[in-house]
Short mmCIF file of C-alpha atoms in Angstrom, two decimals:
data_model
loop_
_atom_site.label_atom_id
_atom_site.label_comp_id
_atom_site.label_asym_id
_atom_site.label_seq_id
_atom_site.Cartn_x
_atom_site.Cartn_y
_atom_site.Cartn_z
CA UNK A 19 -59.71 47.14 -0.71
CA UNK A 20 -59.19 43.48 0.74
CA UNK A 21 -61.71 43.10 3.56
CA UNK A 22 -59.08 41.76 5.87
CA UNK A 23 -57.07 45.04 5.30
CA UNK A 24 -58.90 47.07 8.21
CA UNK A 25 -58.33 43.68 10.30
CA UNK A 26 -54.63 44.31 9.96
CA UNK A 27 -54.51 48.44 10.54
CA UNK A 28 -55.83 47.35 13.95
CA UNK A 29 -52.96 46.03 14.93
CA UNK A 30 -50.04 46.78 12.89
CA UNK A 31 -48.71 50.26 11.73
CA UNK A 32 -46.93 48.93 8.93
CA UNK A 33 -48.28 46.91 5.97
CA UNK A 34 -47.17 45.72 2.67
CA UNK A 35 -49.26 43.60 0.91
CA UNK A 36 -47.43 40.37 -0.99
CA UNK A 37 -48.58 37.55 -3.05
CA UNK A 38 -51.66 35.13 -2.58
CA UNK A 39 -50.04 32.17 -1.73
CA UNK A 40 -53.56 30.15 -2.40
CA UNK A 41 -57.18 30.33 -1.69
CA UNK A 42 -59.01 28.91 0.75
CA UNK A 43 -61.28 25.77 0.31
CA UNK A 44 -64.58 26.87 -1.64
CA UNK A 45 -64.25 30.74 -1.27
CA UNK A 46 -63.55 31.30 2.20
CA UNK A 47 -60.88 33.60 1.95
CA UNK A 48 -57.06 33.57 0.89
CA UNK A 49 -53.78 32.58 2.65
CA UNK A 50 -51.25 36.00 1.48
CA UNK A 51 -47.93 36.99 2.05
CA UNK A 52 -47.03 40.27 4.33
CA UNK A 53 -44.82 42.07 5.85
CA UNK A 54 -46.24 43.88 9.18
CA UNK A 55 -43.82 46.37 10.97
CA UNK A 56 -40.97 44.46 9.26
CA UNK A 57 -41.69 41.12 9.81
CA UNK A 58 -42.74 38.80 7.52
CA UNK A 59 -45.81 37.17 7.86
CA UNK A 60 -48.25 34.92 6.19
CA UNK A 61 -52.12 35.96 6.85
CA UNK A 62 -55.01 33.36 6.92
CA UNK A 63 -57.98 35.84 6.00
CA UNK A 64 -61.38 34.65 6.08
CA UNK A 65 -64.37 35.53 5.14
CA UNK A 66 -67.46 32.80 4.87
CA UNK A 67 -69.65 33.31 1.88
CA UNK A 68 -72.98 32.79 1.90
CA UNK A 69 -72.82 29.78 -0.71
CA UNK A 70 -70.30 26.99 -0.47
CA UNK A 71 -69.76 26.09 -4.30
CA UNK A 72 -68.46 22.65 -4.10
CA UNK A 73 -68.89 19.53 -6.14
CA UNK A 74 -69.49 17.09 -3.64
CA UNK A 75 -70.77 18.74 -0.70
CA UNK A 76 -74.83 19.74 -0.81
CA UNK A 77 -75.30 23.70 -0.45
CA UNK A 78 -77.16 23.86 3.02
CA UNK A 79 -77.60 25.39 6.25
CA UNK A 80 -76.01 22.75 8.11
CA UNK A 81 -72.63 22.97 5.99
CA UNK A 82 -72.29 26.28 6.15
CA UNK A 83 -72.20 26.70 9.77
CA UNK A 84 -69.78 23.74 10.31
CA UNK A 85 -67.67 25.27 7.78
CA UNK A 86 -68.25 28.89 10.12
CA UNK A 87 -67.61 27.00 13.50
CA UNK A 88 -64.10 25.34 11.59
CA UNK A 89 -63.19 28.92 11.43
CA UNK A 90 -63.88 30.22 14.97
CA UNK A 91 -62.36 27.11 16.90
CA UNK A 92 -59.37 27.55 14.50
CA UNK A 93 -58.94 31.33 15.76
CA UNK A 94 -59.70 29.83 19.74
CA UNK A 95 -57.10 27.33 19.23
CA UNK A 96 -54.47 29.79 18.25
CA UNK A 97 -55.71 32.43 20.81
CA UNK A 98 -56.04 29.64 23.57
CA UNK A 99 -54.04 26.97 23.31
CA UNK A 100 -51.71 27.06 21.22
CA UNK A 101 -49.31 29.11 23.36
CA UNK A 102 -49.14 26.50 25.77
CA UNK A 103 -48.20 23.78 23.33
CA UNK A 104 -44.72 21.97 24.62
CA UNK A 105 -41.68 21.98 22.78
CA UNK A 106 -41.98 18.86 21.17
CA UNK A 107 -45.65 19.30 19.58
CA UNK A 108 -45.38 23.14 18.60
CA UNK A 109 -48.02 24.64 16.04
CA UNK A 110 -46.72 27.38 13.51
CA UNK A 111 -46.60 30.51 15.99
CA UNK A 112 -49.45 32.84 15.38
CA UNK A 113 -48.47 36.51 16.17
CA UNK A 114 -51.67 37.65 16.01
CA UNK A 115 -55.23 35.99 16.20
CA UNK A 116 -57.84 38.70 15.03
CA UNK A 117 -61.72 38.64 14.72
CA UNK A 118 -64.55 40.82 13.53
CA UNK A 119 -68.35 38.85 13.49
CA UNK A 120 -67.61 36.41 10.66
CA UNK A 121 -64.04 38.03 9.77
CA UNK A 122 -60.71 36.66 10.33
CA UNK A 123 -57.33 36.91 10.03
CA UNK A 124 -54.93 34.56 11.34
CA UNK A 125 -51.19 36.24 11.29
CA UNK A 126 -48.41 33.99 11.18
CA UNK A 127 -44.39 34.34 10.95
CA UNK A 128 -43.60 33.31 7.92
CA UNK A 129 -42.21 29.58 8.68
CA UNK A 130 -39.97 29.66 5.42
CA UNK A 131 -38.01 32.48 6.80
CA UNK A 132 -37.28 30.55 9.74
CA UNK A 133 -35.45 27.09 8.65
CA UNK A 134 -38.82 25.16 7.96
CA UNK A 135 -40.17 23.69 4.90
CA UNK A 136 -43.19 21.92 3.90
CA UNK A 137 -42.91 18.40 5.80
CA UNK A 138 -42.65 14.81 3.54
CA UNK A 139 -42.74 11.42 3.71
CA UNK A 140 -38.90 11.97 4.90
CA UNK A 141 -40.70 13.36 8.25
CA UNK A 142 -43.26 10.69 9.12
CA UNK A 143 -41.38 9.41 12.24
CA UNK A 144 -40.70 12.98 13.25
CA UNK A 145 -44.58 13.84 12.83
CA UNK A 146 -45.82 10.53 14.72
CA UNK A 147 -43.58 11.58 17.36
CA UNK A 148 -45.17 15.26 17.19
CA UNK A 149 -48.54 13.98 17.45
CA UNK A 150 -47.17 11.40 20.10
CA UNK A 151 -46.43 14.41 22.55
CA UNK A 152 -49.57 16.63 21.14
CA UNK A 153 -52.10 13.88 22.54
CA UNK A 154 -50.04 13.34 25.62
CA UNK A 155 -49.45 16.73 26.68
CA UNK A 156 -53.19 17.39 25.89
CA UNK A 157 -54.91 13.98 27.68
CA UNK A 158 -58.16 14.50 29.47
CA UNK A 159 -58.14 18.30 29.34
CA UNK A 160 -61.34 20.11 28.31
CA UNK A 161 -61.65 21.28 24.64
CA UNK A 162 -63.29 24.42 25.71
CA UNK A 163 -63.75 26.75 22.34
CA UNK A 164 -63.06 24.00 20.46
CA UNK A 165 -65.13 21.21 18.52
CA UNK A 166 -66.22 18.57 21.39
CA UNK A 167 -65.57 15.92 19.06
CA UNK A 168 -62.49 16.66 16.87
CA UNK A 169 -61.95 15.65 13.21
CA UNK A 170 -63.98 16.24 10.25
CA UNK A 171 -66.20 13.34 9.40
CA UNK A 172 -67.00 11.95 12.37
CA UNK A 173 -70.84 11.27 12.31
CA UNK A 174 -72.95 13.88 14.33
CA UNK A 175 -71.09 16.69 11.68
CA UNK A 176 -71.66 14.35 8.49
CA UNK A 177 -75.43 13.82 8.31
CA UNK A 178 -75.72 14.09 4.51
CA UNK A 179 -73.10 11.49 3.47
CA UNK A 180 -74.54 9.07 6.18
CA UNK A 181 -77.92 9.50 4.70
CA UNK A 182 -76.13 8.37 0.94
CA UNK A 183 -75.08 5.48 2.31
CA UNK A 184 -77.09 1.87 1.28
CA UNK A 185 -77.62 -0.43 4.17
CA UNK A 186 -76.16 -3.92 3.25
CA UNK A 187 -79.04 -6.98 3.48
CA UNK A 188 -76.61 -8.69 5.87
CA UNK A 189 -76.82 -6.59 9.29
CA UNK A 190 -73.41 -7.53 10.67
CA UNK A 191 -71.82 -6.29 7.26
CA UNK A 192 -73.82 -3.39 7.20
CA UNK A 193 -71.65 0.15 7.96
CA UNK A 194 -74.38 2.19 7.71
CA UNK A 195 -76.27 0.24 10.61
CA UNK A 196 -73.07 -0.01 13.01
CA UNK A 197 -72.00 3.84 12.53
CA UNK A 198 -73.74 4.74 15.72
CA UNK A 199 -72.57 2.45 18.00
CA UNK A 200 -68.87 2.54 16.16
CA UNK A 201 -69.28 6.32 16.38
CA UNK A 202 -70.25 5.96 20.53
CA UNK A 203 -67.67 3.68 20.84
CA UNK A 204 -64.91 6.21 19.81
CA UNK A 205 -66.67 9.01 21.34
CA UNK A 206 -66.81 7.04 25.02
CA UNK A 207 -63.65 6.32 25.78
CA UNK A 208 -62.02 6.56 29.13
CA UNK A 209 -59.38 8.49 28.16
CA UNK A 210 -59.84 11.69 25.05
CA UNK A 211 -57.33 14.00 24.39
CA UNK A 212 -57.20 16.57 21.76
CA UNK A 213 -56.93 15.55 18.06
CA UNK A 214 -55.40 17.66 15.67
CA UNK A 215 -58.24 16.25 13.79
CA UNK A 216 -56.81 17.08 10.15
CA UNK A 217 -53.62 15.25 10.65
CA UNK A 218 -52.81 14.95 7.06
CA UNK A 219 -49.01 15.50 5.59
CA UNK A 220 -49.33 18.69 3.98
CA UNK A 221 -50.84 20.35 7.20
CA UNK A 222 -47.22 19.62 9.24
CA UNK A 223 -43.69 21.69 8.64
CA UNK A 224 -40.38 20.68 9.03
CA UNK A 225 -36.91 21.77 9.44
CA UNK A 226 -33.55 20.17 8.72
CA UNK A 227 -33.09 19.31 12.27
CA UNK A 228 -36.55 17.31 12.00
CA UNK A 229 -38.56 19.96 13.79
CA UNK A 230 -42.10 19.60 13.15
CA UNK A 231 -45.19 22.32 13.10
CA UNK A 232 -48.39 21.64 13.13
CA UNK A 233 -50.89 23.81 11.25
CA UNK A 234 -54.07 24.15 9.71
CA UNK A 235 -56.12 23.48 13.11
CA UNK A 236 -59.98 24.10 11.45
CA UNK A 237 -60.80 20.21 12.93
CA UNK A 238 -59.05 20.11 16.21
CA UNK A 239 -61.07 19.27 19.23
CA UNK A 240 -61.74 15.95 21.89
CA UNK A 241 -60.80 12.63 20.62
CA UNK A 242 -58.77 9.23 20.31
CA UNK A 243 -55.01 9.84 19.47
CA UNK A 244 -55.29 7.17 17.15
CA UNK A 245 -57.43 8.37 14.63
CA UNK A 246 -54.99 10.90 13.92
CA UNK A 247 -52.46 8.21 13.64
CA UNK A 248 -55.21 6.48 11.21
CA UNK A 249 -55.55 9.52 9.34
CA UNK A 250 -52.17 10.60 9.25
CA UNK A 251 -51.36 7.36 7.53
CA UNK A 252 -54.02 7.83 4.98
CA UNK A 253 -51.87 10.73 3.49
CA UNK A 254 -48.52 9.10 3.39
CA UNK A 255 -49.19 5.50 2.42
CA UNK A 256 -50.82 3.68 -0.43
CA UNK A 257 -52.51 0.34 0.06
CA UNK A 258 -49.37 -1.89 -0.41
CA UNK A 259 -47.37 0.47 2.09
CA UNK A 260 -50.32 0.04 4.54
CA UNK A 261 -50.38 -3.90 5.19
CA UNK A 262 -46.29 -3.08 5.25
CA UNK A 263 -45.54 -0.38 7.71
CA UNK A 264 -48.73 0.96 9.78
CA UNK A 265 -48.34 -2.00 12.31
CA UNK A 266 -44.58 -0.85 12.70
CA UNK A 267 -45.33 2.91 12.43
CA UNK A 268 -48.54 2.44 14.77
CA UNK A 269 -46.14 0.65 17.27
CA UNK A 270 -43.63 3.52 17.09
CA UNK A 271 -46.15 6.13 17.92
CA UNK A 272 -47.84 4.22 21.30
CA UNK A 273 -43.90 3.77 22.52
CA UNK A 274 -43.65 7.55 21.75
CA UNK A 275 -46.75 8.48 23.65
CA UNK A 276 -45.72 6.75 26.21
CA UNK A 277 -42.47 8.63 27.11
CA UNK A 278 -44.75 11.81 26.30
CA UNK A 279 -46.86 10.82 28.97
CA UNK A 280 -44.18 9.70 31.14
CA UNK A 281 -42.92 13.73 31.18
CA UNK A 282 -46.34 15.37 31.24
CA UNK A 283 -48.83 13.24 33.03
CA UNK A 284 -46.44 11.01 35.16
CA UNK A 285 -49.64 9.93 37.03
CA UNK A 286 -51.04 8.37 34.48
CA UNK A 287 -51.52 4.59 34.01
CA UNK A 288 -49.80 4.82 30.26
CA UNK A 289 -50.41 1.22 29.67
CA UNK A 290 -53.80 1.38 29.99
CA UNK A 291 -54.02 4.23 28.03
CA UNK A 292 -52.42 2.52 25.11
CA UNK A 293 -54.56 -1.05 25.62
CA UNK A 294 -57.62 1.38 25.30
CA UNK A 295 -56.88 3.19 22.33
CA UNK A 296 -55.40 -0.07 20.70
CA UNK A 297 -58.30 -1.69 20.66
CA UNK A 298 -59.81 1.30 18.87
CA UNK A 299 -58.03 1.06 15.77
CA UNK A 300 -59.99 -0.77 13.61
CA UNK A 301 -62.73 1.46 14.85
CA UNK A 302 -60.98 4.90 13.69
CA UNK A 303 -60.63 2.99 9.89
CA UNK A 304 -64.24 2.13 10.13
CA UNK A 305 -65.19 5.19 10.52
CA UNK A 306 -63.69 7.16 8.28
CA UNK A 307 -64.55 4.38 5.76
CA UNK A 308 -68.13 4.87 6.66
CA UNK A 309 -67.63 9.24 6.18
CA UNK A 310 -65.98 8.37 2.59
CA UNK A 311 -68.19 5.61 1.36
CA UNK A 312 -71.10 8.30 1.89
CA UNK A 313 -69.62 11.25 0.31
CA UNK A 314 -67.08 9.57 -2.36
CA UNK A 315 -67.41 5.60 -2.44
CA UNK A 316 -64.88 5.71 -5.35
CA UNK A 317 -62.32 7.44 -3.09
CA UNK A 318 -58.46 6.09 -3.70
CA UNK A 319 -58.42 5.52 -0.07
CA UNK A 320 -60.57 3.32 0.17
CA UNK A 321 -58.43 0.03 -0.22
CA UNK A 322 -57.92 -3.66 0.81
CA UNK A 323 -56.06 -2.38 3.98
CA UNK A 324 -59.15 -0.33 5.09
CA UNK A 325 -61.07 -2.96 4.24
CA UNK A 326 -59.37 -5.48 6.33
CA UNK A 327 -60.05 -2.61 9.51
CA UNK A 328 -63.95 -2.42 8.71
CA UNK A 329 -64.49 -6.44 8.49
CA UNK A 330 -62.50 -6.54 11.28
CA UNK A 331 -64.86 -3.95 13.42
CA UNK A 332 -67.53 -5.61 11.37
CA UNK A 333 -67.43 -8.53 12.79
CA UNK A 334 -68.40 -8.06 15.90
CA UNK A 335 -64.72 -8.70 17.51
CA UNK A 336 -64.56 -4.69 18.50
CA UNK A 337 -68.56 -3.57 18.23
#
């Protein structure tokens, strides 16, 4: 019997197995089809092993607990917050949030049965905008349950691929001796919100009106809007389309944000909110450079656009 199966009986009288859509990353679990009391659902059920099998991430303690804690802030976010999420930055709507010690399983409506799709490179505006009202709606609130510094590589949660980094002769070229203070930099700022913090295209939905849903919320926690923007980018654009549209598409978010925060936080001094965070965006490349360069320095995202971000925090203008 599927271990998430006695999950399920404890709160729905009614269940029909379907297909396994996919597996989760490295063993955790699966991502399957249902319908519960007639409606039909799509279950997130997870289950941690004890050994993370993957190529490029070192079997150890450490990992597997930050791959454990991914899983419990992901259940707190849809338990907590999500509920509460406005209109305008909704996350796919979780009917049912259910735990047992290191067992979970997320129930979902089933988004395809509902008008949305998979979101594409037709959506990015839509998505900026959706992240745009996320970070506004969510500005200086406490990430209770949730990671106190959001995304996935940021440097206190990557110890491993720091250590595989080289440190350049040259000091003020060096990434691996300016992570810390780019890393406090980020992590300092006046004004955090809450990141989705895996902001990638394939973790958004989207309907023919241009509705977007977030999902996927293992990484969410207290941040810079921007380095979603930064990584949000890294999934839609190559290199060339980088030096063309992120200065356009970064604009287009901030003017975005600002209406956001016009309707949520009308208090708040949006201009300075925006100077702040702009001056953080070579920052938010740098340091997601400095994650990848550690754990896969021949990584296709690392390009001349990137580059340009890290000389630029490099050299001393932003440290």
């Amino acid at each position: 019997m599927a271990f998430y199966l006695p999950l399920l009986q404890t709160h729905f009288k009614h269940i029909e197995i379907g297909d396994t859509l996919t597996s989760l990353w490295s063993g955790c679990g699966s991502i399957v089809e249902c319908m519960l009391d007639d409606e039909p659902c799509v279950v997130k059920a997870i289950k941690i092993p004890r050994h993370i099998h993957h190529p490029k991430i070192k079997q150890s303690e450490f990992a597997l607990k930050r791959k454990q804690q991914s899983y419990e802030v992901e259940y707190n976010f849809y338990k907590r917050y999500s509920p509460l999420l406005p209109n305008k930055a909704k996350s796919i709507e979780c009917v049912s949030p259910i735990n047992n010690v290191n067992e979970y399983a997320l129930v979902f409506k089933n988004f395809t049965k509902h008008g949305f799709a998979q979101a594409s490179s037709l959506h990015i505006k839509a998505i900026l905008t959706w992240l745009a009202h996320f970070h506004a709606f969510n500005l200086n609130k406490p990430a209770t349950g949730l990671w106190q510094q959001g995304n996935y590589w940021h440097l206190s949660t990557r110890p491993d691929e720091f250590n595989k980094l080289d440190e350049a002769p040259d000091k003020k070229s060096d990434i691996k001796s300016a992570a810390h203070k780019i890393d406090q930099r980020l992590s300092s700022c006046d004004y955090s919100t809450l990141i989705h913090g895996d902001a990638k295209l394939a973790n958004f939905a989207a309907s023919e009106q241009g509705e977007i849903l977030g999902y996927d919320f293992q990484y969410v926690g207290a941040g810079v809007g921007v380095t979603d923007v930064m990584y949000f980018m890294t999934s839609c654009f190559n290199d060339e389309e980088l030096h063309k549209y992120a200065d356009a598409y970064l604009a287009d978010y901030f003017s975005q944000f600002k209406r956001a925060l016009n309707v949520y936080q009308p208090a708040m001094n949006a201009d300075d909110v925006i100077t702040k965070w702009q001056a953080l965006w070579p920052l938010t490349w740098a340091d997601f450079y400095r994650f990848l360069a550690g754990w896969s320095p021949d990584h296709f995202k690392i390009n001349s656009y990137m580059m340009a971000q890290v000389n630029t925090t490099l050299s001393g203008n932003k440290l």
